[in-house]
Each structure stands twice: as structure tokens, then as C-alpha cells.
Short mmCIF file of C-alpha atoms and ligand atoms in Angstrom, two decimals:
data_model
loop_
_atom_site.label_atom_id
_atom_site.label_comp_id
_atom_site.label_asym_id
_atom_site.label_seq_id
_atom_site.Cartn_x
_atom_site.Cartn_y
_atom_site.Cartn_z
CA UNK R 74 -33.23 0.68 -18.67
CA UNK R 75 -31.49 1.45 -22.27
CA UNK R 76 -28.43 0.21 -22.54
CA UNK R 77 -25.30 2.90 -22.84
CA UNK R 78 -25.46 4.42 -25.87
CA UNK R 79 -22.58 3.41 -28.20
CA UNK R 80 -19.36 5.80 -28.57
CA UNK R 81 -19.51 9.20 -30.39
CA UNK R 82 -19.30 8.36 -34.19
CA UNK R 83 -15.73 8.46 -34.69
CA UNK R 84 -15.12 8.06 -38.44
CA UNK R 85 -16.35 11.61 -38.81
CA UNK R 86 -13.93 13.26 -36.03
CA UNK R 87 -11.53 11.11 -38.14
CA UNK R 88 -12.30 13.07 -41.52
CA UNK R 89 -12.56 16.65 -38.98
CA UNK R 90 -9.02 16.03 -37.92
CA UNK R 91 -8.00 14.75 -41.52
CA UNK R 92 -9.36 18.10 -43.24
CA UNK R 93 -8.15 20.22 -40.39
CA UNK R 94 -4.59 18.97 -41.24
CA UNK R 95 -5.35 19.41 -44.93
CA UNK R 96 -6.21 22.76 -44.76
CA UNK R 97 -3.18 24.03 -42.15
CA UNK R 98 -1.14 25.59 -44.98
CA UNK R 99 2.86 24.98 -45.52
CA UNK R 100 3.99 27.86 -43.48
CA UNK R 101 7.40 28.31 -45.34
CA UNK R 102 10.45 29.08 -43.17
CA UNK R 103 10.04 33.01 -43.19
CA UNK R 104 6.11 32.29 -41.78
CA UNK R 105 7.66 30.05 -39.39
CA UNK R 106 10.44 32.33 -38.11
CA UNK R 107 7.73 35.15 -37.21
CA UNK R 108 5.64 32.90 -35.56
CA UNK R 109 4.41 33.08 -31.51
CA UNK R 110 5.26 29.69 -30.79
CA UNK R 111 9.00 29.88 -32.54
CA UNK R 112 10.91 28.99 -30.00
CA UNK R 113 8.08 26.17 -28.69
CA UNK R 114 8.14 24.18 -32.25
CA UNK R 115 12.06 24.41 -31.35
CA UNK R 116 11.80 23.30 -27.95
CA UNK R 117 9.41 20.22 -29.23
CA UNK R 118 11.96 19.89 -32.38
CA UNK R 119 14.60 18.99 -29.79
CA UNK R 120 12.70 16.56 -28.16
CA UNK R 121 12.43 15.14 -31.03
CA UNK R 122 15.27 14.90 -32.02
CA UNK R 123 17.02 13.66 -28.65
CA UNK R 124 14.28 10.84 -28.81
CA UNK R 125 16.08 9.83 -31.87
CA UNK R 126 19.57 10.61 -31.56
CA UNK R 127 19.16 8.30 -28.43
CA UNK R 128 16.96 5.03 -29.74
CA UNK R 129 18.11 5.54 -33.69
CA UNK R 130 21.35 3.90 -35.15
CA UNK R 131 22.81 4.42 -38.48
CA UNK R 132 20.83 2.07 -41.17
CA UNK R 133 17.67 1.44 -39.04
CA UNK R 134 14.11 1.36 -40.96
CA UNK R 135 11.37 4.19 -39.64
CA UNK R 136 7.85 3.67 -39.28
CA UNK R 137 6.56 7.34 -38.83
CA UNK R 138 2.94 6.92 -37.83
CA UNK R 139 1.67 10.30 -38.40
CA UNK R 140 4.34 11.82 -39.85
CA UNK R 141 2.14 15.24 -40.65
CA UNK R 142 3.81 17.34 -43.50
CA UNK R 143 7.31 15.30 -42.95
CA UNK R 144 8.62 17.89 -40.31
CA UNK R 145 11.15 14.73 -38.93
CA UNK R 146 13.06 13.93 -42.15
CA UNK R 147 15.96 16.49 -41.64
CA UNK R 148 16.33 14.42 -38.22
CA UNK R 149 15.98 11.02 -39.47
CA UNK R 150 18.39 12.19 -41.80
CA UNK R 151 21.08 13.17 -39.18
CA UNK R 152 20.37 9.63 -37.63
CA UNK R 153 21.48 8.13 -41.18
CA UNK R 154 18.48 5.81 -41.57
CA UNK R 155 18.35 3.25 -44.08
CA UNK R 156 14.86 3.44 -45.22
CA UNK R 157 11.60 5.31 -44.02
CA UNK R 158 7.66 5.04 -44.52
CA UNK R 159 5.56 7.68 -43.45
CA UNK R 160 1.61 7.47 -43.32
CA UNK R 161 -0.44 9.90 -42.44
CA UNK R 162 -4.47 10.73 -42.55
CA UNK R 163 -4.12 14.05 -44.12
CA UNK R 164 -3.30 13.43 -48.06
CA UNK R 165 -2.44 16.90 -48.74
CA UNK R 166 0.15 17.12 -46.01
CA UNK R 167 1.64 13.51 -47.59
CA UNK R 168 1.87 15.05 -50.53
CA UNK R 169 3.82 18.03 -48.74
CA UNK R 170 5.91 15.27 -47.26
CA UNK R 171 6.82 13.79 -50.38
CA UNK R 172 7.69 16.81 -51.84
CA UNK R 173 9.84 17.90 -48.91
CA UNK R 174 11.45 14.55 -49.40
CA UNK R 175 12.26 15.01 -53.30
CA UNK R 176 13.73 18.42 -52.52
CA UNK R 177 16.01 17.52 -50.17
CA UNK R 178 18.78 15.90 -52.64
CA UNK R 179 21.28 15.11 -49.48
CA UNK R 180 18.41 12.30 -48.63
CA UNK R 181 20.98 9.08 -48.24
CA UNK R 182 18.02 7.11 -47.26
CA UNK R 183 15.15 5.95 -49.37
CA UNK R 184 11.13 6.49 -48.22
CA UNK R 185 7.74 6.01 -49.49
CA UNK R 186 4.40 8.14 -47.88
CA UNK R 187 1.31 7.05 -48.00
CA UNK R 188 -1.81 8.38 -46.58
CA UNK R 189 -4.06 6.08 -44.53
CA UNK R 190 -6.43 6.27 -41.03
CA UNK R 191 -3.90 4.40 -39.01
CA UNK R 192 -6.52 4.18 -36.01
CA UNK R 193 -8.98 2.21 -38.63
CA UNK R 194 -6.80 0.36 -41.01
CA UNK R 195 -4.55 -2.55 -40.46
CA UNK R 196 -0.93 -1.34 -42.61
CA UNK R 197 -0.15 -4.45 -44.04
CA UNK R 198 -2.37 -3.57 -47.34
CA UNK R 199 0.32 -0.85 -47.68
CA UNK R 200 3.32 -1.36 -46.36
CA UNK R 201 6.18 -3.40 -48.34
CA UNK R 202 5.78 -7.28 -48.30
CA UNK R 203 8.98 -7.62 -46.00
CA UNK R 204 8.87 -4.63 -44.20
CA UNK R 205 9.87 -4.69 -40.16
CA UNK R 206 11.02 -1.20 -38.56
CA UNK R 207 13.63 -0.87 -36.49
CA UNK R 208 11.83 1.64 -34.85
CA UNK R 209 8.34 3.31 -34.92
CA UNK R 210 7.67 7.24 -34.09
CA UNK R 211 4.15 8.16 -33.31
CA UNK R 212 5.12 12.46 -32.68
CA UNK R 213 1.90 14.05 -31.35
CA UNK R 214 -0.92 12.34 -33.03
CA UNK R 215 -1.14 9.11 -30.91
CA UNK R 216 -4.42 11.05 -29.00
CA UNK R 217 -6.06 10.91 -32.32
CA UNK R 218 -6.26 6.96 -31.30
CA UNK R 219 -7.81 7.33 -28.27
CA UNK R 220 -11.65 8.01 -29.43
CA UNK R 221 -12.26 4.46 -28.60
CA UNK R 222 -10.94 1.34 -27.29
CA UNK R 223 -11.08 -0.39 -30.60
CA UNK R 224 -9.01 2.70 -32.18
CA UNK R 225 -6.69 2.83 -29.84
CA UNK R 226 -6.07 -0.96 -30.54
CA UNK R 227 -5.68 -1.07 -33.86
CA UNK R 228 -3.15 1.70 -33.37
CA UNK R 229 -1.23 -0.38 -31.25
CA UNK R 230 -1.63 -3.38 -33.39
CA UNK R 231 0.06 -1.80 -36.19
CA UNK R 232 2.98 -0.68 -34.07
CA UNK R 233 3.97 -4.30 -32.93
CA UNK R 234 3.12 -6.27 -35.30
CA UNK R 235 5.51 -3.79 -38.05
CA UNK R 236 8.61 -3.83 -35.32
CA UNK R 237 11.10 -6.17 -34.98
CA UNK R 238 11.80 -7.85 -31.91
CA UNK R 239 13.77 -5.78 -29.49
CA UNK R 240 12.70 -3.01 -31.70
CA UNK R 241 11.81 0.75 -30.35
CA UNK R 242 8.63 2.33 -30.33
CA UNK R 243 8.86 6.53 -29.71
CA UNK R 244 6.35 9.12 -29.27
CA UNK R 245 5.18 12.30 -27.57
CA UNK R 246 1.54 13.17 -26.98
CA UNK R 247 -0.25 15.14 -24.82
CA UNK R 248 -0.50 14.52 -20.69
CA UNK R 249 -3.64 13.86 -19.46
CA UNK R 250 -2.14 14.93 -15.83
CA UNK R 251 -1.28 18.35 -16.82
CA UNK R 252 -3.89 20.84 -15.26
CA UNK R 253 -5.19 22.80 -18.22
CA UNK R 254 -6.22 26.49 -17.67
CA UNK R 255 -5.07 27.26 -20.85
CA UNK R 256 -2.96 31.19 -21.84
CA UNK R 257 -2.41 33.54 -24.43
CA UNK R 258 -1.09 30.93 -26.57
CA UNK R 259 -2.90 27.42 -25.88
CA UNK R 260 -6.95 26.94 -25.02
CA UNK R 261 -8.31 23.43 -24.13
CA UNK R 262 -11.98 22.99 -23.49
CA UNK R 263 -13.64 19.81 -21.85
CA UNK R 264 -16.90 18.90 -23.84
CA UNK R 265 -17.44 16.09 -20.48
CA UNK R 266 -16.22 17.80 -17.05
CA UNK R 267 -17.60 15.34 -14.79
CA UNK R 268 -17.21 11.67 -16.28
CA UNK R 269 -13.49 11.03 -17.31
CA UNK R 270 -13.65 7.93 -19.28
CA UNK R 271 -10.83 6.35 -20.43
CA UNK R 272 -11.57 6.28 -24.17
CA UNK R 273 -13.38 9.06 -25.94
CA UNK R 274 -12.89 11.57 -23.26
CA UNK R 275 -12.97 14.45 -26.13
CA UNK R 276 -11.22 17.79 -25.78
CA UNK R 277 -11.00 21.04 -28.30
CA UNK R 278 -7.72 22.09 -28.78
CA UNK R 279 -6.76 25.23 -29.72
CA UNK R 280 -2.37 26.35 -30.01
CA UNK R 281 -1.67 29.46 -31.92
CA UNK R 282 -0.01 29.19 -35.58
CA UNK R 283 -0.44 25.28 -34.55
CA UNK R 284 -3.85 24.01 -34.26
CA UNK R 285 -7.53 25.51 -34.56
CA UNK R 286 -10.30 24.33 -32.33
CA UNK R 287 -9.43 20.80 -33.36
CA UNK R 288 -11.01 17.61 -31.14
CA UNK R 289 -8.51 15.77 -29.79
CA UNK R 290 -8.82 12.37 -27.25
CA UNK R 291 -7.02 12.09 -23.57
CA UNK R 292 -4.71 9.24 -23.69
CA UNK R 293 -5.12 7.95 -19.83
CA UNK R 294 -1.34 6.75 -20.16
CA UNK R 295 -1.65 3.89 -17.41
CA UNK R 296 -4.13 2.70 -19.54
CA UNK R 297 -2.24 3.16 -22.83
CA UNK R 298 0.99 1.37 -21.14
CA UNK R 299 -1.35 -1.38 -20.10
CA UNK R 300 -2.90 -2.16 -23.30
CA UNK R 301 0.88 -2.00 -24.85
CA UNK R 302 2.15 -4.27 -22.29
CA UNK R 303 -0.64 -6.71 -24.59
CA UNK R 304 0.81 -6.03 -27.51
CA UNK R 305 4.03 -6.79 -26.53
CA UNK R 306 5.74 -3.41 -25.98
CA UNK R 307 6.95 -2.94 -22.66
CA UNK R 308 7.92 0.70 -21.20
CA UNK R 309 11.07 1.88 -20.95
CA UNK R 310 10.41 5.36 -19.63
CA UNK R 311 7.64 8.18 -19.78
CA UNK R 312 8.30 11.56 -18.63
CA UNK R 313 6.63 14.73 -19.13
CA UNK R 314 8.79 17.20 -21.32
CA UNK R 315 9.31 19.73 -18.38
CA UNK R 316 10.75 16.50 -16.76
CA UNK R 317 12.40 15.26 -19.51
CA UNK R 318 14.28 18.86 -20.27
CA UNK R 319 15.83 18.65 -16.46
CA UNK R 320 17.21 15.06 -17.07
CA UNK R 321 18.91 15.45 -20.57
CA UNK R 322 20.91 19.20 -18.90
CA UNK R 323 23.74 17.13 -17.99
CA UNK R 324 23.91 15.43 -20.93
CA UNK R 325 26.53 18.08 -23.44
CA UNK R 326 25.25 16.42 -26.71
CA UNK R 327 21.46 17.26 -26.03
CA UNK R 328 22.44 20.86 -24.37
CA UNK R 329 24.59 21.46 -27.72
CA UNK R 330 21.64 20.70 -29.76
CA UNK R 331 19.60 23.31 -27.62
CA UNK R 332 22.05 25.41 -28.96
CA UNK R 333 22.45 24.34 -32.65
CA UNK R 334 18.37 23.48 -32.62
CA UNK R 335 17.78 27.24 -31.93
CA UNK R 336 16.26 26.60 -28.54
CA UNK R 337 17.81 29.03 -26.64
CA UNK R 338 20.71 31.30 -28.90
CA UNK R 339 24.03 32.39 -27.72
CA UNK R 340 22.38 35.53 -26.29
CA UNK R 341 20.08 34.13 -23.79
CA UNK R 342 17.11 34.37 -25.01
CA UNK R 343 14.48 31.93 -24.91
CA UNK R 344 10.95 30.86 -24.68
CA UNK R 345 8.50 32.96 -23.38
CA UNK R 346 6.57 32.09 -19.78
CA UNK R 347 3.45 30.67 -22.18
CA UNK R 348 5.26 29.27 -24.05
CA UNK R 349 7.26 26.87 -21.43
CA UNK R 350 3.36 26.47 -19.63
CA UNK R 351 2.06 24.84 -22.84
CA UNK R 352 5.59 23.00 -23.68
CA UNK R 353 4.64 21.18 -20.11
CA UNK R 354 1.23 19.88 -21.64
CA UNK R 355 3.09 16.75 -23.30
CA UNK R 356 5.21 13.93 -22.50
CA UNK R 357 7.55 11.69 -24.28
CA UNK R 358 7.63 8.04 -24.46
CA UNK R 359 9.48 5.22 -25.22
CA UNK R 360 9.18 1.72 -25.67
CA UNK R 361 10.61 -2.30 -26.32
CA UNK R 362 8.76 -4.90 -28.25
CA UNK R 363 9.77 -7.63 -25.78
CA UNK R 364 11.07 -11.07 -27.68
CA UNK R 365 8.34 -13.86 -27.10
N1 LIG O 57 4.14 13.82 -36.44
C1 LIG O 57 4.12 15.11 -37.10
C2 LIG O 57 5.01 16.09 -36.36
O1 LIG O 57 5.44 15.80 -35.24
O2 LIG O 57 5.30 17.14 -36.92
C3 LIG O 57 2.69 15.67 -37.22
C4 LIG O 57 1.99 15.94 -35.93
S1 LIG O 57 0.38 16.68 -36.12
C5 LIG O 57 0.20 17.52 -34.61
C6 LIG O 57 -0.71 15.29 -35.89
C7 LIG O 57 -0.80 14.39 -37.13
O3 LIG O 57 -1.55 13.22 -36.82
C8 LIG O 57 -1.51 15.08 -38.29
O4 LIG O 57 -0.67 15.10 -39.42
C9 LIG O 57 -2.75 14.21 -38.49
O5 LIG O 57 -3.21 14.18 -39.83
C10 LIG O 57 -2.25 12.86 -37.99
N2 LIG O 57 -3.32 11.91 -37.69
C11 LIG O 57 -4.41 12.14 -36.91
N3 LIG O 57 -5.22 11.06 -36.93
C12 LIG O 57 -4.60 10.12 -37.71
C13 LIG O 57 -4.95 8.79 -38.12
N4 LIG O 57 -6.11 8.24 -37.75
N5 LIG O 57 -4.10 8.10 -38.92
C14 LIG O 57 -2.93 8.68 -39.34
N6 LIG O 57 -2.57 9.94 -39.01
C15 LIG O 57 -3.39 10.65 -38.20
#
């Protein structure tokens, strides 16, 4: 019998996912403010941001893996980093990053962007000779890594080996648990129904104002926290947001920030019921690169 074919060819989902991201354009805050999902890019702002306000300390140095259009440097900001790198695949939306950057004149912290496959590229040819992050933010795009085993990898080779001992590793990405029916706002559809594999397992994903139709990977997360346990990065919780919401409500600081984040205003009101259904497709993550 033939052996198994190999993988699907993923350099060219690679440059799909790249030139989707390209062409998403720079909604502008008045775009933003009449869009569907308002109140859901809040709701994943704040977890965000509590990710942050809880692992970051004043003067740490960011390694934003994915760092899109630079959506995170207002909150990085807040944290009163030191110094930040952001790579991305997408050059256009690194460009938008820098530029977001350069027009924010409060910056107190210096950064550099560069735009790079992470998946297929080790970072050292980029990153500055004596570079080690304090911690490293990987903010829904760590699926992208999952199209194989090898990609997946090299992902979480360039995590540890940029972090510094004892260092943090954040992230949010979607949950391979969460039944997906899809609503008026989110569509997912299986290419493979049957045979779940634990790399590759391809999915289109569609979220309105968000994302078009774009192929995205599963991340089989006991998988992904046994691979990281090889790399040296060893779990210090995972929860899926819906989860993670509950346990931060008696904390005041992250149920001010609802507040202030424009999560739920002073009247009451809130996200809608699809809007909370596709919130509950992700989870965050955290991480320690163990000393050896
Ligand atoms: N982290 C940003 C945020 O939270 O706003 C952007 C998230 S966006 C949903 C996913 C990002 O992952 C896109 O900017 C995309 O270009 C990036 N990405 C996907 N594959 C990548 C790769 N191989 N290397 C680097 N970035 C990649």
C-alpha cells in the first residue's frame, strides 16, 4: 500500500492567511464603534488586557508573536514596558503597527516590528543580538501554527528559546472543545468531519467585521501543553474565556476595567446572546519557562 500522503502544502495557507490579513482594512475608530461585534472585540480587549495587567511588570521586554495591526500597544503601554518587538506575517498590517506606534507620542517604551512567518522561520535572524523577553504574547494567531507538527514546533521554539528563565508566555486561541454550530455572527466549517488529527485538522472561519472564510488549524491543547512541557514551558493555567470571565468577577481591578474597557457601560448594557456564544469559542493561556 502507498504510504500516507504528506500534509496539505502549508506554505501556501501561510501566504492565504498572510494576504487575508493584508487586505482586512484599518477600520478607524468610527468603523469600529458601528460594528456587530463592538462589544465582543471589547470583551476579548479585556482579556487581554487582564492577561497582562496580571503577568506584566513595569520595565519588562514583549515578544508579541503576531501582533496583527498593533491592537495591544495602548495595553502594553498601561503595563509600562521597557521595550517591545512585534512580528507578524502580514507586512501591511506591520506597517499599520508601526505607524500606530509613531502616532502615539505618550509611547515611554521603545519597539521595533518586523514582519516574518513565525511558524517557518527561526527569529534569531531578526531579533536584536541580546534580546530575551520577559514575556511573550501569542493573542489569537497561535492556530495558524498548528498546520503541522513541524510548524507548530518551530512556533514553540521561538517562544523559549527568546524568554528568559522564569519568564511568561501568554496567549488566547481558539478551543478545540467548544461545540461549533456557528450564529448570526460566527460560521466554522470542518473540511475533515470524521478523522480529527492532531495537526492539520483545517477549519474555515468566518466572524463578522473580523475574519472572512479564512483557514484556520485546531490546536488539540493537551497536545500543545505537551509539546511545551518539551520546550521547557510548563502550564500555569488554561481556561476557556466564559470560564475565565466567572473567576476574575471577584477580582474589583478586572470588573473596573469591564467598566473603563467599555465592556458593559454604566447603563447595563452589554453583549448580545451571539455575541457571548462566539466569545466562548476561545481560551486563554498562560505559561513558565521552567529554570533548567
Ligand atoms: N494578535 C493580534 C490581536 O490580538 O489583535 C492579531 C490577531 S489576528 C486574529 C491573527 C494574526 O496572526 C494576524 O495578524 C496574522 O497575520 C498572524 N499570523 C498568522 N500566521 C502567522 C505566522 N505564520 N507568523 C506570524 N504571524 C502570523
Amino acid at each position: 500500500m502507498d504510504p500516507k500522503p504528506p500534509a496539505a502544502p502549508t506554505e501556501s495557507s501561510a501566504q492565504h492567511v498572510a494576504s487575508h490579513y493584508n487586505s482586512r482594512p484599518e477600520l478607524g475608530l468610527e468603523k469600529r464603534r458601528e460594528s456587530k461585534i463592538i462589544r465582543l472585540r471589547k470583551f476579548n480587549n479585556w482579556v487581554k488586557a487582564t492577561l497582562i495587567q496580571r503577568f506584566c511588570r513595569r520595565g519588562f521586554r514583549v515578544l508579541d508573536i503576531g501582533c496583527g495591526k498593533g491592537g495591544d500597544l495602548g495595553k502594553w503601554g498601561m503595563a509600562r514596558i521597557g521595550y517591545y518587538v512585534g512580528i507578524d506575517i502580514a507586512a501591511v498590517s506591520i506597517e499599520q503597527a508601526q505607524a500606530r506606534y509613531n502616532e502615539n507620542r505618550r509611547n515611554k517604551f521603545s519597539a521595533e516590528f518586523h514582519a516574518l512567518d513565525c511558524y517557518r522561520n527561526s527569529l534569531q535572524s531578526i531579533l536584536p543580538r541580546d534580546f530575551v523577553a520577559d514575556i511573550v504574547s501569542m493573542q489569537f494567531c497561535m492556530h495558524y501554527a498548528f498546520a503541522t507538527e513541524q510548524t507548530a514546533r518551530q512556533m514553540l521554539q521561538n517562544v523559549a528559546q527568546n524568554l528568559r528563565p522564569d519568564g511568561i508566555f501568554i496567549g488566547t486561541t481558539p478551543d478545540a472543545n467548544w461545540l461549533v454550530f456557528g450564529n448570526a455572527i460566527y460560521q466554522v466549517e470542518f473540511e475533515n468531519k470524521t478523522d480529527f488529527s492532531l495537526f492539520g485538522h483545517r477549519y474555515r472561519f468566518t466572524l463578522e467585521d473580523a475574519v472572512d472564510d479564512c483557514p484556520e488549524y485546531l490546536v488539540h491543547f493537551p497536545t500543545f501543553e505537551r509539546m511545551a512541557a518539551e520546550y521547557g514551558l510548563q502550564l500555569i493555567f488554561q481556561k476557556p474565556f466564559h470560564e475565565y470571565y466567572q473567576s476574575l468577577l471577584g477580582n474589583q481591578d478586572a470588573v473596573n476595567t469591564l467598566y473603563s474597557m467599555g465592556v458593559v457601560t454604566d447603563d447595563g448594557a452589554t453583549m448580545s446572546r451571539d455575541e457571548w456564544e462566539a466569545a466562548g469559542l476561545y481560551l486563554a493561556f498562560a505559561f513558565r519557562k521552567i529554570q533548567r
